[in-house]
mmCIF file of C-alpha atoms and ligand atoms in Angstrom:
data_model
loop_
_atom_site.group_PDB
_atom_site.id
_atom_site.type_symbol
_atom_site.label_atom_id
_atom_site.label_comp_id
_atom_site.label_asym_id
_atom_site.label_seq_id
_atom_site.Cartn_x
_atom_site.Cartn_y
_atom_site.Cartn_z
ATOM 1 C CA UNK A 1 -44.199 -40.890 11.978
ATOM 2 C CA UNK A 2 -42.890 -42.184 15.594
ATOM 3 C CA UNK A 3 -45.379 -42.211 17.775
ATOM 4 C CA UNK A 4 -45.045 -41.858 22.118
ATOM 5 C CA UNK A 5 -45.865 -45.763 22.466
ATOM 6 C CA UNK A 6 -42.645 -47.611 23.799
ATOM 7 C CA UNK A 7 -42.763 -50.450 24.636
ATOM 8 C CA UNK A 8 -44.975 -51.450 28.021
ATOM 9 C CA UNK A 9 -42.838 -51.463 31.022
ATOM 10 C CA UNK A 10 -42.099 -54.642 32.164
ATOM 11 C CA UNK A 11 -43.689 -55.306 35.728
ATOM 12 C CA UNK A 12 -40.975 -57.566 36.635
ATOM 13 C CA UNK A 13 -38.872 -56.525 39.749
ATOM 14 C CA UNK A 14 -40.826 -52.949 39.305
ATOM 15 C CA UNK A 15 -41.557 -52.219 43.402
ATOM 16 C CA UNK A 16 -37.530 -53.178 43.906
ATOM 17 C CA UNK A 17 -36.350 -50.874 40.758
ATOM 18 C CA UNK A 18 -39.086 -48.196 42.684
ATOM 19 C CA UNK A 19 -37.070 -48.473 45.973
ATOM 20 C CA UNK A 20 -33.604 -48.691 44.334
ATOM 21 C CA UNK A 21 -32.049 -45.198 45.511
ATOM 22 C CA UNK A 22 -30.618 -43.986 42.340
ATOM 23 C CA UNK A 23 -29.971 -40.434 40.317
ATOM 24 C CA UNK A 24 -30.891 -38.982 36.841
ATOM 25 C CA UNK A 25 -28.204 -36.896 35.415
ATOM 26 C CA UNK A 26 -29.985 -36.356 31.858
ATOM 27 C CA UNK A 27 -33.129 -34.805 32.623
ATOM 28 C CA UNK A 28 -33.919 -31.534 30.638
ATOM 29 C CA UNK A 29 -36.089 -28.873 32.426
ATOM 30 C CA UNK A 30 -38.172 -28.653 29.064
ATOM 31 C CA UNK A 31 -39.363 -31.677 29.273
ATOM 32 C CA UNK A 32 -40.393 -31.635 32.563
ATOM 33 C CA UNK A 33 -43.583 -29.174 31.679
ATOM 34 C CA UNK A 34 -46.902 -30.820 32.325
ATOM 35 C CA UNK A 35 -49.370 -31.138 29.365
ATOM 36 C CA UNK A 36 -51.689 -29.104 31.632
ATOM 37 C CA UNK A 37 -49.832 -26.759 32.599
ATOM 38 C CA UNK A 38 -48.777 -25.492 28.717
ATOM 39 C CA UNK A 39 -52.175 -26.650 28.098
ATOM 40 C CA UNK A 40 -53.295 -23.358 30.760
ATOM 41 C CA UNK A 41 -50.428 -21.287 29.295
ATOM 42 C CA UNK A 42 -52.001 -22.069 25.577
ATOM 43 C CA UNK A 43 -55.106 -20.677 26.292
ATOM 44 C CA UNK A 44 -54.302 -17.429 28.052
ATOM 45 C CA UNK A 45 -52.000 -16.712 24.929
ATOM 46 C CA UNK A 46 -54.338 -17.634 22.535
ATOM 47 C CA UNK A 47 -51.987 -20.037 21.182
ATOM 48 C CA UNK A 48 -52.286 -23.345 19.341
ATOM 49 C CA UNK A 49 -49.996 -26.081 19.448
ATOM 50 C CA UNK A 50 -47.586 -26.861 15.956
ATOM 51 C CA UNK A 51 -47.506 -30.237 16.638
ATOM 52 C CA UNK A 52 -50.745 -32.935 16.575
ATOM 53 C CA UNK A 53 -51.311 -33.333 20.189
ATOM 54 C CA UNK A 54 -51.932 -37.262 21.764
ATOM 55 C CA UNK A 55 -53.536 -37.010 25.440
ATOM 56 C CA UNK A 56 -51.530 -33.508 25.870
ATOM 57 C CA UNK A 57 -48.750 -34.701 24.480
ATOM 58 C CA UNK A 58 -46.987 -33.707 20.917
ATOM 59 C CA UNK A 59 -46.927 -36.441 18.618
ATOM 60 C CA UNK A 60 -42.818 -36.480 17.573
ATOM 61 C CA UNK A 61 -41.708 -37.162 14.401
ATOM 62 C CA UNK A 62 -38.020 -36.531 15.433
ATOM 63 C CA UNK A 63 -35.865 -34.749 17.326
ATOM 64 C CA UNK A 64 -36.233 -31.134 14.897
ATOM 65 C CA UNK A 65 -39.648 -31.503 15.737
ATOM 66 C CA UNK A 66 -39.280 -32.002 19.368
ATOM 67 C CA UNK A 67 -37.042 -29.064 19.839
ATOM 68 C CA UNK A 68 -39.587 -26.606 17.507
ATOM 69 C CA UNK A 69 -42.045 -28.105 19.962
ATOM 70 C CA UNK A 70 -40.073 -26.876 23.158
ATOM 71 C CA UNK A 71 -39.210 -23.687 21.708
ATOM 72 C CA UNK A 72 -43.419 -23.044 21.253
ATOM 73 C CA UNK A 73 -44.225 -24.949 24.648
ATOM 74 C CA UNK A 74 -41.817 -23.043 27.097
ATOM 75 C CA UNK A 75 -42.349 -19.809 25.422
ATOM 76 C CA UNK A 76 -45.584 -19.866 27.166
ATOM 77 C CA UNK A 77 -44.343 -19.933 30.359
ATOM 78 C CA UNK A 78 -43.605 -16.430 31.853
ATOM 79 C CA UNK A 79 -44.120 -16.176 35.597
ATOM 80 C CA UNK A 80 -41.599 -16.749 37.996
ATOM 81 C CA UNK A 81 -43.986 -18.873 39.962
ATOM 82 C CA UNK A 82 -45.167 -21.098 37.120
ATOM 83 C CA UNK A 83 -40.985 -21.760 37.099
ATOM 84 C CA UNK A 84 -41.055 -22.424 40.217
ATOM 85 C CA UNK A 85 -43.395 -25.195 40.021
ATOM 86 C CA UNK A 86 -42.177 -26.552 37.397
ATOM 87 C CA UNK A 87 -38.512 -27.437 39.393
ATOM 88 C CA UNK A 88 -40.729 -28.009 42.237
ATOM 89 C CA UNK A 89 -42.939 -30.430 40.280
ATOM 90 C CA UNK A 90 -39.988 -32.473 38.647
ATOM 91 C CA UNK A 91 -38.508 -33.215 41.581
ATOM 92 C CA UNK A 92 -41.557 -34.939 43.086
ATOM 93 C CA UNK A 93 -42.039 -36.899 40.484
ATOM 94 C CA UNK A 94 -38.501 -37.957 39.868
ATOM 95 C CA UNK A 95 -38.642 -39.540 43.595
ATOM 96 C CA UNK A 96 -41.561 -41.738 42.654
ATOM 97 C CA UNK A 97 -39.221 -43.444 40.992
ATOM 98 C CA UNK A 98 -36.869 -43.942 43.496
ATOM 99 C CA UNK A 99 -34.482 -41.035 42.351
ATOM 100 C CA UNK A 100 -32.729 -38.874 45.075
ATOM 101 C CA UNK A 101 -30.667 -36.402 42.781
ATOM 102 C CA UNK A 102 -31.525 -35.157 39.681
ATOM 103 C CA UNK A 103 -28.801 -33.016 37.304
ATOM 104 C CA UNK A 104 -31.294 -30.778 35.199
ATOM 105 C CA UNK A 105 -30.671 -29.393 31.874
ATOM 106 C CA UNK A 106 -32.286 -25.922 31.409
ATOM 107 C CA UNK A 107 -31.552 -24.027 27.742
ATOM 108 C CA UNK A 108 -32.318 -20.589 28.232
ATOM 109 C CA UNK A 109 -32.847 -20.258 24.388
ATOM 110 C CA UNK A 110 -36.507 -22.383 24.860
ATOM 111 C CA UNK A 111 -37.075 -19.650 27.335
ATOM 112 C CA UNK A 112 -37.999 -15.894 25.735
ATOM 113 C CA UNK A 113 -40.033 -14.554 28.479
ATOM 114 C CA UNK A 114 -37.178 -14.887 30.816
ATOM 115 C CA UNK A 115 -34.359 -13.891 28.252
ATOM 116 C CA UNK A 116 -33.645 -10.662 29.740
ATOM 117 C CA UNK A 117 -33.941 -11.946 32.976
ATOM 118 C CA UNK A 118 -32.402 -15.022 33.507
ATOM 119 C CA UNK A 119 -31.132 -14.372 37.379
ATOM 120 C CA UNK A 120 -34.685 -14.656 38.491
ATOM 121 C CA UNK A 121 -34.877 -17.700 36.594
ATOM 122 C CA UNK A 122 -32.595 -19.153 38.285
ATOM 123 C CA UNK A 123 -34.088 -17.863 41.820
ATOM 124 C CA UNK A 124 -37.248 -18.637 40.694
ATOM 125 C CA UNK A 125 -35.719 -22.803 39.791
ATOM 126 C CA UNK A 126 -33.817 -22.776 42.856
ATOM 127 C CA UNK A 127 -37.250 -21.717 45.020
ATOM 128 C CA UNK A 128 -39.048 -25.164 43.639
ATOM 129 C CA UNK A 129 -36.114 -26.991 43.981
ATOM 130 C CA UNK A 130 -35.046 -26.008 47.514
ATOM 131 C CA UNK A 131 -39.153 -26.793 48.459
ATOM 132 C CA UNK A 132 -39.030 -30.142 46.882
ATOM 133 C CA UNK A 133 -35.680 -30.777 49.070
ATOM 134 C CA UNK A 134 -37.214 -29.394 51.872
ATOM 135 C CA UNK A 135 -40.183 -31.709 51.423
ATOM 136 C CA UNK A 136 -37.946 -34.733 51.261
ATOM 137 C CA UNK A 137 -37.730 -34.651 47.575
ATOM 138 C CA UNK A 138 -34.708 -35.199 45.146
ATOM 139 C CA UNK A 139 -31.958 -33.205 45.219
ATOM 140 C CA UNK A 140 -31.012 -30.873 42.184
ATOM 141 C CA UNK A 141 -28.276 -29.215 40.061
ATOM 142 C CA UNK A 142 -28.685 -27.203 37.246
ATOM 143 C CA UNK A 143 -26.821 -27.532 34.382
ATOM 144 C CA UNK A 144 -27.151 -24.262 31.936
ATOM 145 C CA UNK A 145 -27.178 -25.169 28.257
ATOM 146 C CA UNK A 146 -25.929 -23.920 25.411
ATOM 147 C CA UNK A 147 -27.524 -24.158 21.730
ATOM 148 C CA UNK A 148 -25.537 -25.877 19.142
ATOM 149 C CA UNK A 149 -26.543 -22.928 16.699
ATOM 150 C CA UNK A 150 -25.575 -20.228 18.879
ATOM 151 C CA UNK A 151 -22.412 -18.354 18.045
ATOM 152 C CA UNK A 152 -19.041 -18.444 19.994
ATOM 153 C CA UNK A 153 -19.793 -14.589 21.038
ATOM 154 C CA UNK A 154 -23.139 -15.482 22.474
ATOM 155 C CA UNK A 155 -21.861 -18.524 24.549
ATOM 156 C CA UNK A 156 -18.749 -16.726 25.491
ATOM 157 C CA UNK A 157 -21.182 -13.868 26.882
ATOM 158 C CA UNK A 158 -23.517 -16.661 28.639
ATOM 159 C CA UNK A 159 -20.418 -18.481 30.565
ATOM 160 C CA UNK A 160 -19.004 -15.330 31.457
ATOM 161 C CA UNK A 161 -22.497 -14.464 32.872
ATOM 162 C CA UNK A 162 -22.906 -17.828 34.724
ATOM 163 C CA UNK A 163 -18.997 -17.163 35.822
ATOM 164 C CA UNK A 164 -19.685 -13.743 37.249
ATOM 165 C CA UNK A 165 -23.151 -14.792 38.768
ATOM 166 C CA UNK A 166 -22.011 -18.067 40.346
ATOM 167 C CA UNK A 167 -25.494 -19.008 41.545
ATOM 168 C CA UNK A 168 -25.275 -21.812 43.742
ATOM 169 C CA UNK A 169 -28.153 -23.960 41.766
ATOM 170 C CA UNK A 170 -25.725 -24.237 38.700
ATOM 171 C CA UNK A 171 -23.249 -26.706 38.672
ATOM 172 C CA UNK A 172 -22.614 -27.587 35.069
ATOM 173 C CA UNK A 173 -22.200 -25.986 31.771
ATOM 174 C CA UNK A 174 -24.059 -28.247 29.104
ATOM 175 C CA UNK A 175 -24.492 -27.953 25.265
ATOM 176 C CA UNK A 176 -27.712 -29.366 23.523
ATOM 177 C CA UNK A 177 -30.167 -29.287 20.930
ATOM 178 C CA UNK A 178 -29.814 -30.653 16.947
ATOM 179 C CA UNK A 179 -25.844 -31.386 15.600
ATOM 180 C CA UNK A 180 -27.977 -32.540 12.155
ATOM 181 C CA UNK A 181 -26.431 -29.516 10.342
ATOM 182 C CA UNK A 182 -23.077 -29.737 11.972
ATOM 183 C CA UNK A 183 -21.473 -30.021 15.677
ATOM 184 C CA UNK A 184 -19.557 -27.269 15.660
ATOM 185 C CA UNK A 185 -17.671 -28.207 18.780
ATOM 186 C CA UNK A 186 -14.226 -25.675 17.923
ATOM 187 C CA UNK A 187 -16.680 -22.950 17.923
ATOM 188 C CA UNK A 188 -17.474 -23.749 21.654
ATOM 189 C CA UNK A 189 -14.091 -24.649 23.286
ATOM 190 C CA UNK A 190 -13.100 -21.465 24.542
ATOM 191 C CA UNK A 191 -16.307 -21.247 25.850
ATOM 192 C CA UNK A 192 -16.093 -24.687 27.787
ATOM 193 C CA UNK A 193 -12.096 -23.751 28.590
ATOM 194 C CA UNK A 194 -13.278 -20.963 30.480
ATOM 195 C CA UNK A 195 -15.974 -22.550 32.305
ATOM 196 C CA UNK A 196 -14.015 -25.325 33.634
ATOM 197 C CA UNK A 197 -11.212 -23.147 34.456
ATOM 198 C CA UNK A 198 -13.325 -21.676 36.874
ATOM 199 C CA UNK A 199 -14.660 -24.781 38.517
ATOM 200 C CA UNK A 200 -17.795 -25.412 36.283
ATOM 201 C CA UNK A 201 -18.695 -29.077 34.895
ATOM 202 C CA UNK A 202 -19.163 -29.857 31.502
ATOM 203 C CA UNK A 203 -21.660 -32.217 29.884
ATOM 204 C CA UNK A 204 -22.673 -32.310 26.163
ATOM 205 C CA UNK A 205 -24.971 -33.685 23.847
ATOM 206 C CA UNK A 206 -23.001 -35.898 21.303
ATOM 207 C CA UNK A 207 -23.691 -39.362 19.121
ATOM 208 C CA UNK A 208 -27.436 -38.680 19.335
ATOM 209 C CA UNK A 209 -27.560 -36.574 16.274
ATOM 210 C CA UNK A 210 -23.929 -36.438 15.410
ATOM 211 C CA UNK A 211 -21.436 -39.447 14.996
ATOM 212 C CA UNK A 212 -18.650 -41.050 16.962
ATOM 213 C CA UNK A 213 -16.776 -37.777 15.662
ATOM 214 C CA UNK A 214 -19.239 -35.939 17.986
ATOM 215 C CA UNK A 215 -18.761 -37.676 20.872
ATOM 216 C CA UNK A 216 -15.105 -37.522 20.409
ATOM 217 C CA UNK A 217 -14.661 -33.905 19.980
ATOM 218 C CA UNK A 218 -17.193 -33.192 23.174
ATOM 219 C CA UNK A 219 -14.140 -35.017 24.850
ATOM 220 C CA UNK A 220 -11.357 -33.394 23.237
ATOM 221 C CA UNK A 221 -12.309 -29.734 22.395
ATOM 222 C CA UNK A 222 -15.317 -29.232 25.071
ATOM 223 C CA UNK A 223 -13.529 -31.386 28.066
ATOM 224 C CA UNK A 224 -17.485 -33.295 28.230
ATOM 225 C CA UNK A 225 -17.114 -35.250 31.834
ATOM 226 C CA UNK A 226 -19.769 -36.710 30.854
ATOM 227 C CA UNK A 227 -21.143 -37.227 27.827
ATOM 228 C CA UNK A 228 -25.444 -36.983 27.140
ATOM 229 C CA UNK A 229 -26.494 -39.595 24.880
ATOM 230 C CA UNK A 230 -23.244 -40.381 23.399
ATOM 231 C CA UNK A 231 -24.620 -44.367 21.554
ATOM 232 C CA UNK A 232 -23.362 -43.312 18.126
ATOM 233 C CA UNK A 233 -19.844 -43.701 19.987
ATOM 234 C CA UNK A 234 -20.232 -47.797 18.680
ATOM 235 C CA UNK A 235 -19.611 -46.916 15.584
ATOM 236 C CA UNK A 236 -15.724 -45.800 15.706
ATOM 237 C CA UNK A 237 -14.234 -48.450 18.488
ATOM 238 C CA UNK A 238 -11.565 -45.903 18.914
ATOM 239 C CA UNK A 239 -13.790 -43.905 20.746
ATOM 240 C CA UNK A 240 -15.269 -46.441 22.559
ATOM 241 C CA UNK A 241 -12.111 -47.362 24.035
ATOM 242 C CA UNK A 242 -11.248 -43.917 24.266
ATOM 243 C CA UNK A 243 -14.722 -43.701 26.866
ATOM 244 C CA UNK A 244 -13.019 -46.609 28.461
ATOM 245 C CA UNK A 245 -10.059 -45.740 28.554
ATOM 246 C CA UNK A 246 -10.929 -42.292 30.161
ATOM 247 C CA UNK A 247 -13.549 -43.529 32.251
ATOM 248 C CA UNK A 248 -16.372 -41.370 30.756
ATOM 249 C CA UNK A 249 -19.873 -42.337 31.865
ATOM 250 C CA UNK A 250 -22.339 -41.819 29.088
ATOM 251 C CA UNK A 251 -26.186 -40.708 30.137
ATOM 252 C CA UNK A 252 -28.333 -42.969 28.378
ATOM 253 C CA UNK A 253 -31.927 -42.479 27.385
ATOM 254 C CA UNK A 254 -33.565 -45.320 25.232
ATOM 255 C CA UNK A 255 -36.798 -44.488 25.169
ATOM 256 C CA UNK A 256 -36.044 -41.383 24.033
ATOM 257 C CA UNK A 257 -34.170 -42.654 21.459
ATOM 258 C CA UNK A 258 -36.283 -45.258 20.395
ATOM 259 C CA UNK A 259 -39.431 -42.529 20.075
ATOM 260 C CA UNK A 260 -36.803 -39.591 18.082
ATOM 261 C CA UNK A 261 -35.940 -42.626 15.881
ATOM 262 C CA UNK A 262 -32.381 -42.647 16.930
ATOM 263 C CA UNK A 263 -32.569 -46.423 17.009
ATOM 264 C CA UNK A 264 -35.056 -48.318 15.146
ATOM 265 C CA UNK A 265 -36.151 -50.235 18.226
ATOM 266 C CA UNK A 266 -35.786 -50.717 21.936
ATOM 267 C CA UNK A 267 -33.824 -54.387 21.353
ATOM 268 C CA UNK A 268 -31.583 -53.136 18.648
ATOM 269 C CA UNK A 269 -30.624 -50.297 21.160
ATOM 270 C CA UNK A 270 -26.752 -49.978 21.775
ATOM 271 C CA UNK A 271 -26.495 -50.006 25.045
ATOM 272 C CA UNK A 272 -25.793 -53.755 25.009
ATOM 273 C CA UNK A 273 -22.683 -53.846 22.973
ATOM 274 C CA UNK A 274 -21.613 -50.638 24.492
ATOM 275 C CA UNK A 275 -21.616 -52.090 27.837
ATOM 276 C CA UNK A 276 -19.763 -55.324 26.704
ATOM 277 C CA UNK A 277 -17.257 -53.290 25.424
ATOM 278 C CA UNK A 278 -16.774 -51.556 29.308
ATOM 279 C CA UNK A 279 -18.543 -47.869 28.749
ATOM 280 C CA UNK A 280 -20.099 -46.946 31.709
ATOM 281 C CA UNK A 281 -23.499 -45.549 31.417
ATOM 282 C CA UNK A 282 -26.702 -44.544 33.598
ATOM 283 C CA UNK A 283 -30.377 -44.430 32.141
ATOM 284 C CA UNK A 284 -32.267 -41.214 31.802
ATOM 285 C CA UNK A 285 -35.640 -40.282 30.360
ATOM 286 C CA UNK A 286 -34.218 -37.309 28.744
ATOM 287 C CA UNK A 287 -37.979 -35.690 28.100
ATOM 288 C CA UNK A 288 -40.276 -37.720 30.695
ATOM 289 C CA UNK A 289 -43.665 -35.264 30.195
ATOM 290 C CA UNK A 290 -43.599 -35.095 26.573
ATOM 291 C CA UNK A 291 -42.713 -39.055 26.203
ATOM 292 C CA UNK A 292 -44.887 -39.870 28.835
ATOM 293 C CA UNK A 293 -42.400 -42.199 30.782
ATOM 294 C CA UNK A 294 -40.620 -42.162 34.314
ATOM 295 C CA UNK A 295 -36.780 -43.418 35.124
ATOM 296 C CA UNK A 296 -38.146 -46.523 36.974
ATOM 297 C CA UNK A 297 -40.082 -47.409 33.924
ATOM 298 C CA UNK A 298 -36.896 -47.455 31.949
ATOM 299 C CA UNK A 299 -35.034 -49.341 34.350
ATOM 300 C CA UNK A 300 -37.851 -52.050 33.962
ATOM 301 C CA UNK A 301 -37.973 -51.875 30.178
ATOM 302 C CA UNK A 302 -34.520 -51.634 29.752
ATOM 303 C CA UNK A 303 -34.242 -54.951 32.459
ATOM 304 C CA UNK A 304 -36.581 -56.804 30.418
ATOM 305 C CA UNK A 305 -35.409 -55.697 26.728
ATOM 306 C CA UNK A 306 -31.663 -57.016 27.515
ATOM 307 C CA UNK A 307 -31.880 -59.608 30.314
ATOM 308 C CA UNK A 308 -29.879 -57.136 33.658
ATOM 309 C CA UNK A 309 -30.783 -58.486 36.851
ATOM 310 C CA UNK A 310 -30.559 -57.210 40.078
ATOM 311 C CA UNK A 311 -26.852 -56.635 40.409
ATOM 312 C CA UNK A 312 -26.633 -55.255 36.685
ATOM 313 C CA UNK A 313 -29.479 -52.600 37.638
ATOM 314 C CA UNK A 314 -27.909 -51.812 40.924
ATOM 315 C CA UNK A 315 -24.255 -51.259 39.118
ATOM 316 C CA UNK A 316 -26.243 -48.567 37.312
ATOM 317 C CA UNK A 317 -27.528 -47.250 39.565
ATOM 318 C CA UNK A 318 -24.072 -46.699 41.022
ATOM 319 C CA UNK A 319 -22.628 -45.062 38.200
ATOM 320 C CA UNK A 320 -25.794 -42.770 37.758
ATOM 321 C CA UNK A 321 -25.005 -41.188 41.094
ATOM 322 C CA UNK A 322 -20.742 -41.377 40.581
ATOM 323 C CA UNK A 323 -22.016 -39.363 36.910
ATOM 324 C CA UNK A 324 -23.865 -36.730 38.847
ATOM 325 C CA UNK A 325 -22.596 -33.236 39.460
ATOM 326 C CA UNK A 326 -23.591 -32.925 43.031
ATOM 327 C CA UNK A 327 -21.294 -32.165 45.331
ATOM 328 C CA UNK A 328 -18.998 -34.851 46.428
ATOM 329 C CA UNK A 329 -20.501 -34.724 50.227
ATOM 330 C CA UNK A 330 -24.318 -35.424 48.542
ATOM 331 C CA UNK A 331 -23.165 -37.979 45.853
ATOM 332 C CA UNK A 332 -21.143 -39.869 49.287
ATOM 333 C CA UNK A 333 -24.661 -39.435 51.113
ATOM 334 C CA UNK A 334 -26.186 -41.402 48.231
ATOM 335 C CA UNK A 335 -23.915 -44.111 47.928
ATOM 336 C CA UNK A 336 -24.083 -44.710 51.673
ATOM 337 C CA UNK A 337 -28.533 -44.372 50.881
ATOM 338 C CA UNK A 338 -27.686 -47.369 47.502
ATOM 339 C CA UNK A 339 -25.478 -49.595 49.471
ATOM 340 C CA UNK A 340 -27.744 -49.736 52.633
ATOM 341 C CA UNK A 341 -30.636 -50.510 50.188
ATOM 342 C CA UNK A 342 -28.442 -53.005 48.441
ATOM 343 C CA UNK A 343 -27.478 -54.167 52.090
ATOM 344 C CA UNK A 344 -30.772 -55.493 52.570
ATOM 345 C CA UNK A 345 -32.698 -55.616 49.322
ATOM 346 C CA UNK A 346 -29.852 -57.039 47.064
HETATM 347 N N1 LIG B 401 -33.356 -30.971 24.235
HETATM 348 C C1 LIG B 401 -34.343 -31.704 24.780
HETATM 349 N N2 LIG B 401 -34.228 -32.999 24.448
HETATM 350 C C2 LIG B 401 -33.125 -33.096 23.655
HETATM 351 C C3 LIG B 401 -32.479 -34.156 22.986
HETATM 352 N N3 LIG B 401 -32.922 -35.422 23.055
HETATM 353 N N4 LIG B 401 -31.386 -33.869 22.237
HETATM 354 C C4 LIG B 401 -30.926 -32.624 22.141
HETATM 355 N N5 LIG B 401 -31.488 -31.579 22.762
HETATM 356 C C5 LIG B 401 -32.583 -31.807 23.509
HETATM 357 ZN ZN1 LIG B 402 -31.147 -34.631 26.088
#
């Protein structure tokens, strides 16, 4: 069983990676749901947790388990306001770390209480968020996922829905959850057509549980800008250079991925020859509450595990907030807030 211990963040350089203004475009709104608060939500529903639970948290034994987990965990949740503090809540925290925008993924499907009313959802996110802003927080964008066991019908229906509704919170259409029992990306590229035909962006989860084959149909039949995970890439160099050679950043989360046994071990992650081989990547904590980590935490480990140094860190950084899908005038305001940092701190 893999158990929530990464490795111990390195303290190295820690207060600089703190101050380091930097985004997080791989953050999912499920895992952003404090052990107290679905601790609360537990008890008024009587409820009992399916996974062994480690100070709050679920003890994973891979990534099935974590998504049973979130489907129990946010199905507690069912009031607008608890929503709202949730968005609220993970945009605080994200600027401890020195994070100014966040892109979060929200999957309606983890969601029942709110299935037949997912506009107030969305009010209900975009209340916490605008707060947080408002309180000098992190910016955010919401990127609506799709399941990868949902049918074409059903995620035709949803982008036509997020088409139609156009609420200004939503920036991306995403697609996550387990490709273990196939990817099925054909089934969703009229679904992905249509959404960036009408100015949507597009981010999926590929080469976490599927292959390099994955990663390169999220390119080719979903139009991915951006591709969530995306490490099993290394194993067809064809689609590494075709990352390259496209210029597609991939989000990159290794703790998470060292604790869903994705990689056997932080060193053996990756990231290293992917980066050698010119891939572009940010780092992410994917599920921060239920892994009990924060992004400057795996800029330090990360740092430490594979030798970066300033400049390395701060070229991530860069690429983090070019990755983001907020809107070109916010994602210019935060390379003006990273090179004035860099100006001065480098
Ligand atoms: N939903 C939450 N975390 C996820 C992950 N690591 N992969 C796929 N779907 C997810
Ligand atoms: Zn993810």
């Amino acid at each position: 069983m893999v158990h929530n211990e990464c490795v111990a963040p390195a303290l190295t350089d820690l207060e600089w990676i703190h101050r380091l203004p930097k985004a997080e475009v791989h953050l999912h709104l499920e895992g952003c749901v404090d052990a107290a608060v679905v601790a609360v939500a537990a008890e008024r529903h009587g409820a009992t947790s399916p996974l062994p639970l480690d100070e709050g948290r679920p003890v994973l034994g891979g990534l099935a388990e974590l998504l049973a987990y979130l489907d129990w965990s946010c199905a507690l949740i069912t009031e607008p306001d608890e929503l709202a503090t949730i968005a609220y809540e993970s945009a605080r925290r994200s600027s401890v770390s020195g994070t100014r925008h966040i892109d979060v993924i929200a999957n309606p499907t983890h969601w029942p209480g709110f299935a037949d009313r997912l506009g107030l959802m969305l009010d209900a996110l975009d209340d916490g968020f605008r707060n947080a802003e408002a309180d000098g927080f992190a910016t955010a964008t919401l990127c609506l996922s799709l399941k990868r066991q949902q049918s074409a019908t059903e995620a035709l229906h949803f982008v036509d829905w997020m088409i139609e509704r156009r609420h200004r919170r939503v920036g991306a259409l995403s697609i996550d959850g387990n490709e273990a029992a196939g990817s099925h990306n054909e089934r969703f590229a009229e679904a992905f057509g249509r959404a960036g035909a009408a100015g949507l962006r597009r981010c999926a989860h590929a080469g976490e549980s599927s292959g390099a084959d994955g990663v390169r149909e999220a390119i080719e039949l979903l139009g991915a800008e951006r591709i969530d995970h995306g490490i099993r890439a290394l194993e067809d160099p064809a689609v590494v250079a075709e990352l390259v050679r496209r210029s597609i950043p991939l989000d990159i989360c290794p703790s998470s991925n060292v604790i869903l046994g994705v990689v056997p071990s932080l060193a053996e992650h990756p990231v290293v020859p992917l980066a050698a081989a010119g891939v572009a990547f940010s780092l992410n904590t994917d599920d921060p509450l239920l892994y009990g980590i924060d992004l400057a935490g795996e800029y330090a480990r990360s740092a430490a595990a594979f030798g970066w140094d300033r400049p390395m860190l701060a070229r991530i950084a860069r690429t983090s907030i070019d990755s983001s899908f907020a809107d070109d005038d916010r994602r210019h305001e935060l390379h003006g807030e990273l090179e004035d940092f860099l100006a001065t701190n480098a």
